[in-house]
CSV table of C-alpha atoms and ligand atoms in Angstrom, one decimal:
chain,number,residue,atom,x,y,z
A,1,MET,CA,14.1,-44.2,21.9
A,2,LYS,CA,16.7,-41.7,23.0
A,3,LEU,CA,16.9,-39.9,19.2
A,4,ASN,CA,12.8,-39.7,19.3
A,5,ARG,CA,13.0,-37.9,22.9
A,6,LEU,CA,16.0,-35.8,21.2
A,7,PHE,CA,13.9,-34.9,18.2
A,8,ALA,CA,10.6,-33.9,19.8
A,9,ALA,CA,12.1,-31.7,22.2
A,10,ALA,CA,13.5,-29.7,18.9
A,11,LEU,CA,10.1,-29.4,17.4
A,12,ALA,CA,8.5,-28.2,20.7
A,13,ALA,CA,12.2,-25.7,20.5
A,14,VAL,CA,11.0,-24.9,16.8
A,15,ALA,CA,7.2,-24.6,17.8
A,16,LEU,CA,8.5,-22.3,21.1
A,17,THR,CA,10.5,-19.8,18.8
A,18,SER,CA,7.6,-19.7,16.5
A,19,ALA,CA,5.3,-18.8,18.6
A,20,HIS,CA,7.7,-15.9,20.1
A,21,ALA,CA,9.1,-14.5,17.0
A,22,GLY,CA,8.2,-14.8,12.8
A,23,GLU,CA,9.4,-13.2,9.9
A,24,VAL,CA,8.8,-9.8,9.3
A,25,GLU,CA,8.7,-8.2,5.7
A,26,VAL,CA,8.3,-4.5,6.1
A,27,LEU,CA,6.9,-2.7,3.1
A,28,HIS,CA,9.5,1.0,2.2
A,29,TYR,CA,11.2,3.0,0.8
A,30,TRP,CA,13.7,5.1,1.9
A,31,THR,CA,16.5,4.0,-0.2
A,32,SER,CA,19.0,7.5,0.1
A,33,GLY,CA,22.1,7.3,2.4
A,34,GLY,CA,19.9,8.9,5.9
A,35,GLU,CA,15.8,7.6,4.9
A,36,ALA,CA,18.6,3.6,4.7
A,37,LYS,CA,20.5,4.5,8.1
A,38,SER,CA,17.1,5.5,9.2
A,39,ALA,CA,15.0,2.3,8.1
A,40,ALA,CA,18.7,0.4,9.3
A,41,GLU,CA,17.6,1.3,13.0
A,42,LEU,CA,14.5,-0.1,13.2
A,43,LYS,CA,15.8,-3.3,12.0
A,44,LYS,CA,18.3,-3.7,14.2
A,45,ILE,CA,15.4,-3.6,16.9
A,46,MET,CA,13.6,-6.0,15.9
A,47,GLN,CA,15.8,-7.9,15.4
A,48,ALA,CA,17.6,-8.2,18.4
A,49,LYS,CA,13.8,-9.2,19.4
A,50,GLY,CA,14.7,-12.7,17.6
A,51,HIS,CA,12.2,-11.7,14.3
A,52,VAL,CA,13.7,-12.0,11.2
A,53,TRP,CA,13.3,-8.2,8.6
A,54,LYS,CA,12.9,-9.0,5.9
A,55,ASP,CA,13.4,-5.7,3.7
A,56,PHE,CA,11.2,-5.0,0.9
A,57,ALA,CA,12.6,-1.5,0.6
A,58,VAL,CA,10.8,0.0,-3.4
A,59,ALA,CA,13.4,2.9,-4.6
A,60,GLY,CA,11.5,6.0,-5.1
A,61,GLY,CA,10.9,9.0,-3.7
A,62,GLY,CA,8.1,10.3,-1.7
A,63,GLY,CA,6.7,6.8,-2.3
A,64,ASP,CA,4.3,6.1,-5.8
A,65,ASN,CA,6.2,3.4,-6.7
A,66,ALA,CA,6.4,2.0,-3.6
A,67,ALA,CA,2.6,2.6,-3.0
A,68,THR,CA,2.0,0.5,-6.6
A,69,VAL,CA,4.1,-2.5,-5.6
A,70,LEU,CA,1.7,-2.4,-2.8
A,71,LYS,CA,-1.2,-2.7,-3.9
A,72,SER,CA,-0.9,-5.7,-6.6
A,73,ARG,CA,0.8,-7.6,-3.2
A,74,VAL,CA,-2.5,-6.8,-1.5
A,75,VAL,CA,-5.1,-7.5,-4.2
A,76,SER,CA,-3.0,-11.1,-5.1
A,77,GLY,CA,-3.7,-12.4,-1.8
A,78,ASN,CA,-0.2,-11.4,-0.7
A,79,PRO,CA,0.4,-8.7,0.9
A,80,PRO,CA,3.6,-7.3,3.6
A,81,ALA,CA,3.5,-8.1,7.2
A,82,ALA,CA,4.0,-4.0,7.0
A,83,ALA,CA,4.3,-1.0,5.3
A,84,GLN,CA,4.4,3.0,5.1
A,85,ILE,CA,1.2,4.4,4.3
A,86,LYS,CA,0.4,7.4,5.6
A,87,GLY,CA,-2.2,10.2,5.6
A,88,PRO,CA,-6.0,9.1,3.4
A,89,ALA,CA,-4.7,6.0,2.5
A,90,ILE,CA,-4.6,4.6,5.9
A,91,GLN,CA,-8.3,5.3,6.1
A,92,GLU,CA,-8.8,3.2,2.3
A,93,TRP,CA,-7.0,0.6,3.2
A,94,ALA,CA,-8.4,0.0,6.3
A,95,SER,CA,-12.1,0.6,4.7
A,96,GLU,CA,-11.0,-2.7,2.5
A,97,GLY,CA,-10.8,-4.3,5.9
A,98,VAL,CA,-7.9,-5.5,5.5
A,99,LEU,CA,-5.4,-4.3,8.1
A,100,ALA,CA,-4.6,-5.8,11.3
A,101,ASN,CA,-6.2,-4.2,14.8
A,102,LEU,CA,-3.1,-2.8,16.8
A,103,ASP,CA,-5.6,-1.9,19.8
A,104,ALA,CA,-4.2,-4.2,22.1
A,105,VAL,CA,-0.8,-2.4,21.4
A,106,ALA,CA,-1.8,0.7,21.5
A,107,LYS,CA,-3.9,0.6,24.9
A,108,ALA,CA,-1.0,-1.2,26.4
A,109,GLU,CA,1.3,1.2,25.5
A,110,LYS,CA,-1.3,3.9,26.6
A,111,TRP,CA,-0.7,6.0,22.8
A,112,ASP,CA,-4.3,7.8,23.9
A,113,THR,CA,-1.8,10.3,25.6
A,114,LEU,CA,1.2,9.7,23.9
A,115,LEU,CA,0.6,11.4,20.5
A,116,PRO,CA,-0.7,14.4,20.0
A,117,GLY,CA,-4.1,14.5,18.8
A,118,VAL,CA,-4.1,15.7,15.1
A,119,VAL,CA,-1.9,12.6,14.5
A,120,ALA,CA,-3.5,9.8,16.8
A,121,ASN,CA,-6.3,10.8,13.9
A,122,VAL,CA,-4.5,9.8,11.4
A,123,MET,CA,-3.5,6.3,12.8
A,124,LYS,CA,-7.0,5.2,13.8
A,125,HIS,CA,-9.8,3.8,12.3
A,126,LYS,CA,-13.2,3.8,13.6
A,127,GLY,CA,-11.6,4.7,16.6
A,128,THR,CA,-9.1,1.8,16.9
A,129,TYR,CA,-5.7,2.0,15.9
A,130,VAL,CA,-4.5,0.2,12.3
A,131,ALA,CA,-0.9,2.3,12.3
A,132,ALA,CA,1.7,3.3,14.0
A,133,PRO,CA,4.0,6.5,13.8
A,134,VAL,CA,7.4,7.0,14.1
A,135,ASN,CA,8.2,11.0,13.1
A,136,VAL,CA,6.9,13.6,12.3
A,137,HIS,CA,8.5,15.7,8.9
A,138,ARG,CA,7.9,19.2,8.9
A,139,VAL,CA,7.7,20.1,5.2
A,140,ASN,CA,8.7,23.9,4.9
A,141,TRP,CA,11.9,23.9,4.8
A,142,VAL,CA,15.0,25.5,2.7
A,143,TRP,CA,17.8,24.4,2.7
A,144,ALA,CA,21.5,26.2,1.9
A,145,ASN,CA,25.0,26.2,1.9
A,146,PRO,CA,26.5,29.1,3.4
A,147,ASP,CA,29.6,29.0,1.1
A,148,VAL,CA,27.4,30.2,-1.2
A,149,LEU,CA,25.7,32.2,-0.1
A,150,LYS,CA,29.3,34.5,1.0
A,151,LYS,CA,30.7,33.7,-2.5
A,152,ALA,CA,27.5,35.2,-3.8
A,153,GLY,CA,27.4,38.2,-1.5
A,154,VAL,CA,24.2,36.7,0.5
A,155,ALA,CA,23.3,38.4,3.8
A,156,GLY,CA,21.2,35.3,5.0
A,157,MET,CA,18.3,33.2,4.8
A,158,PRO,CA,15.6,35.0,2.5
A,159,LYS,CA,12.1,35.2,5.1
A,160,THR,CA,10.2,36.8,2.0
A,161,TYR,CA,9.9,36.7,-1.7
A,162,ASP,CA,11.4,39.5,-2.4
A,163,GLU,CA,15.0,38.3,0.1
A,164,PHE,CA,14.7,35.0,-1.6
A,165,PHE,CA,15.0,36.0,-5.6
A,166,ALA,CA,17.0,38.9,-4.8
A,167,ALA,CA,19.0,35.9,-2.8
A,168,ALA,CA,18.4,34.0,-6.1
A,169,ASP,CA,19.7,36.8,-8.5
A,170,LYS,CA,23.1,37.4,-6.7
A,171,ILE,CA,23.8,32.7,-7.2
A,172,LYS,CA,22.8,33.4,-10.5
A,173,ALA,CA,25.3,36.2,-11.6
A,174,ALA,CA,27.7,34.1,-9.4
A,175,GLY,CA,27.6,31.4,-11.6
A,176,LEU,CA,25.9,29.3,-9.4
A,177,ILE,CA,22.7,27.4,-9.7
A,178,ALA,CA,19.9,28.9,-7.0
A,179,VAL,CA,17.7,26.3,-7.0
A,180,ALA,CA,18.1,22.6,-6.7
A,181,HIS,CA,15.4,21.0,-7.8
A,182,GLY,CA,14.1,17.5,-9.2
A,183,GLY,CA,12.1,16.9,-11.4
A,184,GLN,CA,9.2,14.0,-10.0
A,185,ASN,CA,5.7,15.5,-9.4
A,186,TRP,CA,5.8,15.1,-5.7
A,187,GLN,CA,8.9,17.8,-5.7
A,188,ASP,CA,7.4,20.3,-7.7
A,189,PHE,CA,4.2,20.3,-5.1
A,190,THR,CA,6.6,20.5,-1.9
A,191,THR,CA,8.1,22.8,-3.2
A,192,PHE,CA,4.3,24.2,-4.4
A,193,GLU,CA,3.0,24.3,-1.4
A,194,SER,CA,5.0,26.3,0.5
A,195,VAL,CA,4.5,28.9,-1.5
A,196,VAL,CA,1.4,28.3,-1.3
A,197,LEU,CA,1.2,28.4,2.2
A,198,GLY,CA,4.0,31.3,2.3
A,199,VAL,CA,1.9,33.3,0.0
A,200,GLY,CA,-1.9,32.9,1.1
A,201,GLY,CA,-0.9,31.9,5.2
A,202,ALA,CA,-2.3,28.8,7.3
A,203,LYS,CA,-6.0,29.4,6.8
A,204,PHE,CA,-5.5,29.9,2.9
A,205,TYR,CA,-3.6,27.0,2.1
A,206,ASP,CA,-6.3,24.5,5.2
A,207,GLU,CA,-8.9,26.5,2.3
A,208,ALA,CA,-7.3,26.1,-1.5
A,209,LEU,CA,-5.1,22.9,-1.2
A,210,VAL,CA,-7.1,20.6,2.0
A,211,LYS,CA,-10.9,22.1,1.8
A,212,LEU,CA,-10.0,22.0,-2.2
A,213,ASP,CA,-12.1,25.4,-1.9
A,214,ALA,CA,-13.3,26.8,-5.6
A,215,LYS,CA,-13.5,30.2,-4.3
A,216,ALA,CA,-9.5,29.8,-3.5
A,217,LEU,CA,-8.5,28.2,-5.6
A,218,ALA,CA,-10.3,30.7,-8.3
A,219,SER,CA,-8.7,33.8,-6.0
A,220,PRO,CA,-6.8,35.8,-6.7
A,221,THR,CA,-4.3,34.6,-4.2
A,222,MET,CA,-3.8,31.8,-5.9
A,223,THR,CA,-2.9,33.5,-9.0
A,224,LYS,CA,0.0,35.0,-7.7
A,225,SER,CA,1.4,32.0,-6.1
A,226,LEU,CA,1.1,30.0,-9.1
A,227,GLU,CA,3.3,33.5,-10.7
A,228,THR,CA,6.5,33.0,-7.5
A,229,PHE,CA,6.1,29.1,-8.8
A,230,ARG,CA,7.6,29.8,-11.7
A,231,LYS,CA,9.5,32.9,-11.2
A,232,ILE,CA,11.2,30.4,-8.5
A,233,LYS,CA,11.7,26.7,-12.0
A,234,GLY,CA,13.9,30.3,-14.1
A,235,TYR,CA,16.3,30.0,-11.4
A,236,THR,CA,15.8,25.3,-11.3
A,237,ASP,CA,18.7,24.3,-14.2
A,238,ALA,CA,17.8,22.5,-17.4
A,239,ALA,CA,18.6,18.6,-15.8
A,240,ALA,CA,16.4,19.2,-13.0
A,241,PRO,CA,13.9,16.9,-14.7
A,242,GLY,CA,14.0,13.7,-13.6
A,243,ARG,CA,16.2,14.1,-11.3
A,244,ASP,CA,16.5,12.2,-7.3
A,245,TRP,CA,16.0,14.9,-5.1
A,246,ASN,CA,18.6,13.1,-2.8
A,247,LEU,CA,20.7,13.5,-6.5
A,248,ALA,CA,19.6,18.0,-6.2
A,249,THR,CA,21.0,17.8,-2.1
A,250,ALA,CA,24.0,17.6,-3.1
A,251,MET,CA,23.6,19.4,-5.5
A,252,VAL,CA,23.8,21.8,-2.2
A,253,MET,CA,25.8,19.8,-0.4
A,254,GLN,CA,28.8,19.7,-3.3
A,255,GLY,CA,28.5,23.7,-3.5
A,256,LYS,CA,27.0,23.8,-6.6
A,257,ALA,CA,24.1,25.2,-5.4
A,258,GLY,CA,22.6,27.8,-3.1
A,259,PHE,CA,18.5,26.8,-1.4
A,260,GLN,CA,16.2,23.3,-1.9
A,261,PHE,CA,12.8,22.9,-0.6
A,262,MET,CA,12.6,19.8,0.5
A,263,GLY,CA,11.3,19.0,4.1
A,264,ASP,CA,13.7,18.0,6.7
A,265,TRP,CA,13.9,14.3,5.1
A,266,ALA,CA,17.3,16.5,3.0
A,267,LYS,CA,18.4,17.7,6.4
A,268,GLY,CA,19.3,12.9,7.5
A,269,GLU,CA,21.0,13.3,3.9
A,270,PHE,CA,23.2,16.4,4.9
A,271,LEU,CA,23.9,14.4,8.1
A,272,ALA,CA,24.6,11.1,6.2
A,273,ALA,CA,27.6,12.4,4.2
A,274,GLY,CA,28.6,14.3,7.5
A,275,LYS,CA,27.4,17.7,7.8
A,276,ALA,CA,27.1,19.8,10.6
A,277,PRO,CA,24.0,21.7,10.3
A,278,GLY,CA,24.7,26.1,11.5
A,279,LYS,CA,27.9,25.3,9.4
A,280,ASP,CA,27.7,23.2,6.5
A,281,PHE,CA,24.8,24.1,5.7
A,282,LEU,CA,21.7,26.4,6.8
A,283,CYS,CA,18.2,25.2,7.5
A,284,ALA,CA,15.6,27.9,7.6
A,285,ALA,CA,11.0,28.4,7.4
A,286,ALA,CA,10.6,29.1,3.8
A,287,PRO,CA,9.8,32.3,3.2
A,288,GLY,CA,6.7,33.6,4.7
A,289,THR,CA,6.1,30.3,6.8
A,290,ALA,CA,7.9,30.6,9.9
A,291,ASN,CA,4.6,30.5,12.0
A,292,ALA,CA,3.2,27.5,9.8
A,293,PHE,CA,4.1,24.2,9.8
A,294,THR,CA,3.3,21.7,7.2
A,295,PHE,CA,3.3,18.3,8.9
A,296,ASN,CA,3.9,14.4,7.2
A,297,VAL,CA,3.7,11.7,10.0
A,298,ASP,CA,5.7,8.8,8.6
A,299,SER,CA,3.4,5.1,9.7
A,300,PHE,CA,3.7,1.8,9.3
A,301,ALA,CA,0.5,-0.7,8.9
A,302,MET,CA,0.5,-4.0,9.6
A,303,TYR,CA,-2.0,-6.1,7.2
A,304,LYS,CA,-3.6,-9.2,8.3
A,305,LEU,CA,-1.6,-12.4,8.6
A,306,LYS,CA,-2.9,-15.6,9.3
A,307,ASP,CA,0.6,-16.6,10.9
A,308,ALA,CA,0.7,-16.0,14.8
A,309,GLY,CA,4.5,-15.6,14.8
A,310,ALA,CA,4.0,-13.1,12.6
A,311,GLN,CA,1.2,-11.9,14.0
A,312,LYS,CA,3.2,-11.4,17.4
A,313,ALA,CA,6.6,-9.4,14.8
A,314,GLN,CA,4.2,-6.8,14.2
A,315,GLY,CA,3.2,-6.2,17.6
A,316,ASP,CA,6.7,-6.3,18.4
A,317,LEU,CA,7.8,-3.7,15.1
A,318,ALA,CA,4.6,-1.4,16.2
A,319,ALA,CA,5.5,-1.3,19.7
A,320,ALA,CA,9.2,-1.0,19.0
A,321,ILE,CA,8.3,1.9,16.8
A,322,MET,CA,6.4,4.7,19.3
A,323,SER,CA,9.2,2.9,22.5
A,324,PRO,CA,10.8,6.1,23.3
A,325,GLU,CA,14.3,4.7,22.5
A,326,PHE,CA,13.3,4.2,18.6
A,327,GLN,CA,11.8,7.6,18.5
A,328,GLU,CA,15.5,9.4,19.4
A,329,VAL,CA,17.6,6.8,17.1
A,330,PHE,CA,15.1,7.4,14.2
A,331,ASN,CA,14.9,10.7,14.4
A,332,LEU,CA,18.4,12.0,14.9
A,333,ASN,CA,19.5,10.1,11.7
A,334,LYS,CA,15.8,10.5,9.7
A,335,GLY,CA,16.1,14.7,10.0
A,336,SER,CA,12.3,14.4,11.4
A,337,ILE,CA,10.7,14.6,15.3
A,338,PRO,CA,9.8,12.5,17.5
A,339,VAL,CA,5.9,11.9,17.5
A,340,ARG,CA,5.9,10.6,20.6
A,341,LEU,CA,5.0,13.8,23.2
A,342,ASN,CA,7.2,14.5,25.4
A,343,MET,CA,10.7,13.2,24.3
A,344,SER,CA,13.5,15.3,25.1
A,345,MET,CA,15.7,17.0,22.8
A,346,ALA,CA,18.6,16.9,24.9
A,347,LYS,CA,20.2,15.7,21.7
A,348,PHE,CA,18.6,17.4,18.2
A,349,ASP,CA,19.9,19.8,16.5
A,350,ASP,CA,18.6,23.3,16.3
A,351,CYS,CA,17.0,22.8,12.9
A,352,ALA,CA,14.7,19.9,15.3
A,353,LYS,CA,14.9,21.7,18.2
A,354,LEU,CA,12.9,24.8,15.9
A,355,SER,CA,10.8,21.9,14.5
A,356,SER,CA,9.6,20.9,17.4
A,357,LYS,CA,9.1,24.3,19.3
A,358,ASP,CA,7.6,25.4,16.0
A,359,PHE,CA,4.6,21.7,15.9
A,360,VAL,CA,4.6,22.8,19.0
A,361,ASP,CA,3.6,26.7,18.9
A,362,THR,CA,1.8,26.6,15.7
A,363,ALA,CA,-0.8,23.5,16.6
A,364,LYS,CA,-2.1,26.4,18.8
A,365,THR,CA,-2.6,29.3,16.8
A,366,GLY,CA,-3.9,27.8,13.7
A,367,GLY,CA,-0.7,27.2,12.0
A,368,LEU,CA,-0.5,23.6,11.7
A,369,VAL,CA,-1.6,22.3,8.4
A,370,PRO,CA,-0.5,18.7,6.5
A,371,SER,CA,1.1,18.7,3.5
A,372,VAL,CA,-0.9,17.3,0.7
A,373,ALA,CA,2.5,17.1,-1.2
A,374,HIS,CA,3.3,14.3,0.9
A,375,GLY,CA,0.2,12.6,1.1
A,376,MET,CA,-1.1,13.8,4.8
A,377,ALA,CA,-4.7,16.1,3.4
A,378,ILE,CA,-6.7,15.2,0.9
A,379,SER,CA,-7.5,11.5,-0.9
A,380,PRO,CA,-5.2,9.8,-3.6
A,381,ALA,CA,-6.9,10.2,-5.9
A,382,ALA,CA,-7.6,13.7,-5.6
A,383,GLU,CA,-3.9,14.5,-5.2
A,384,GLY,CA,-2.5,12.5,-8.1
A,385,ALA,CA,-4.9,14.2,-9.8
A,386,ILE,CA,-4.0,18.9,-8.7
A,387,LYS,CA,0.0,17.7,-8.7
A,388,ASP,CA,-0.1,16.9,-11.8
A,389,ALA,CA,-2.0,20.2,-13.1
A,390,VAL,CA,1.0,21.1,-11.1
A,391,SER,CA,3.3,19.6,-12.4
A,392,GLN,CA,1.8,20.2,-15.8
A,393,PHE,CA,2.9,23.9,-15.8
A,394,TRP,CA,5.6,23.6,-14.9
A,395,ASN,CA,7.7,21.4,-16.7
A,396,ASP,CA,6.0,23.7,-20.0
A,397,ASP,CA,6.1,27.4,-19.5
A,398,LYS,CA,3.2,27.8,-22.5
A,399,ILE,CA,0.8,26.8,-20.4
A,400,SER,CA,-0.6,29.7,-18.5
A,401,VAL,CA,-1.5,31.1,-15.6
A,402,ALA,CA,-4.5,31.2,-16.3
A,403,GLY,CA,-5.2,28.4,-17.7
A,404,ALA,CA,-3.3,25.9,-15.0
A,405,GLN,CA,-5.9,27.3,-12.1
A,406,LYS,CA,-8.5,26.4,-14.1
A,407,LYS,CA,-7.1,22.9,-14.6
A,408,ILE,CA,-5.6,22.5,-10.6
A,409,ALA,CA,-9.1,23.3,-9.4
A,410,SER,CA,-10.7,20.7,-11.8
A,411,ALA,CA,-8.1,18.2,-11.1
A,412,ALA,CA,-9.4,18.9,-7.4
A,413,MET,CA,-12.8,17.5,-8.1
A,414,THR,CA,-11.5,14.7,-9.0
A,415,LYS,CA,-12.6,11.7,-6.6
B,501,BGC,C1,8.5,10.2,2.9
B,501,BGC,C2,10.0,11.1,3.7
B,501,BGC,C3,11.0,10.9,2.8
B,501,BGC,C4,10.4,11.5,1.9
B,501,BGC,C5,11.6,11.4,0.2
B,501,BGC,C6,7.7,11.4,2.2
B,501,BGC,O1,7.0,11.3,1.6
B,501,BGC,O2,7.5,11.3,4.2
B,501,BGC,O3,10.1,9.9,5.0
B,501,BGC,O4,12.1,10.6,2.8
B,501,BGC,O5,9.6,11.3,1.1
B,501,BGC,O6,11.5,9.3,-0.1
């Protein structure tokens, strides 16, 4: 009898915990040094709430591999609790009817008042929150090693492409690699979209790469962008193809290369290696883009699950992501800025402070545009096709500028 009572009490206790805590399997692609440190902060918060974090990391910068794995898991009826997806891909998943409704958490926590409208729209499907944002990454940055610049006699960060190529020539003459680059199509496009933004301005960027307007894609400004992009290629090393982005960042860190075009997750990498901004590395808007901002918002969507404990864990994950504590510590590690409005930037460095100021300013001037390279702007199908066309051009010097321009325009029509 006594034993039975004990058993019943034990069962009740188990039932109680499982109603409150659950396992949360989180699919993400944060595997580099800085990224892993940031992901660990999310894991810590969930564990503190009593949930079990099941890490589902799929290596591969930019998330292409993770997207493929996610598709196969959802199609086979076994989705993870949460997955790092963003932009139009959120809408595609939501219209499949597989995403959980996060409105209860969003209402209770007042997300509508805490998020910039441009971000809230991406997180909602037909007016319902289906994803929770963690940050705002800026993509149009150039990173540099100040010792390399000094050695080469380069006075400061280049503001225009004339200045950039003059600096790159000096670095080359000093026997170093001017531009650290990794060879994957999203890395090529990260550079490409910054070039289009710098050469054509935010309005042209929006017409050509976001609206995919045929006239803009066929314009002399696009020709000039492709010529500038090809010229940059001439300053990369022969071992770039296939290289991961963080290894390219390491080349800048180690003083082997001068510059890298990359979003500010590169800063997370410098910081994780103990490097100080302004001293060991420099950040500046990519040439010609000081008044513009290509945004890239990382977010987690929750997949519909039946288990009550898992549902509770999903709600807690969504709430944790938007909490001020998490937004601060995560973004200090990730290189990005908080997406939650009115957060203090006191603990952030000058690169983040500049990003925060430019995010607010460009939202007013029209310079704020979504990153195509990072899945914020166009359908995944069109994005994939354009990226391939741009990378073919980058990798094959025999493809003419005119030929590439035509190919990009036809890739833009991919549905
Ligand atoms: C993501 C970042 C990530 C980077 C490299 C981007 O698309 O938004 O969070 O660090 O890819 O993997």
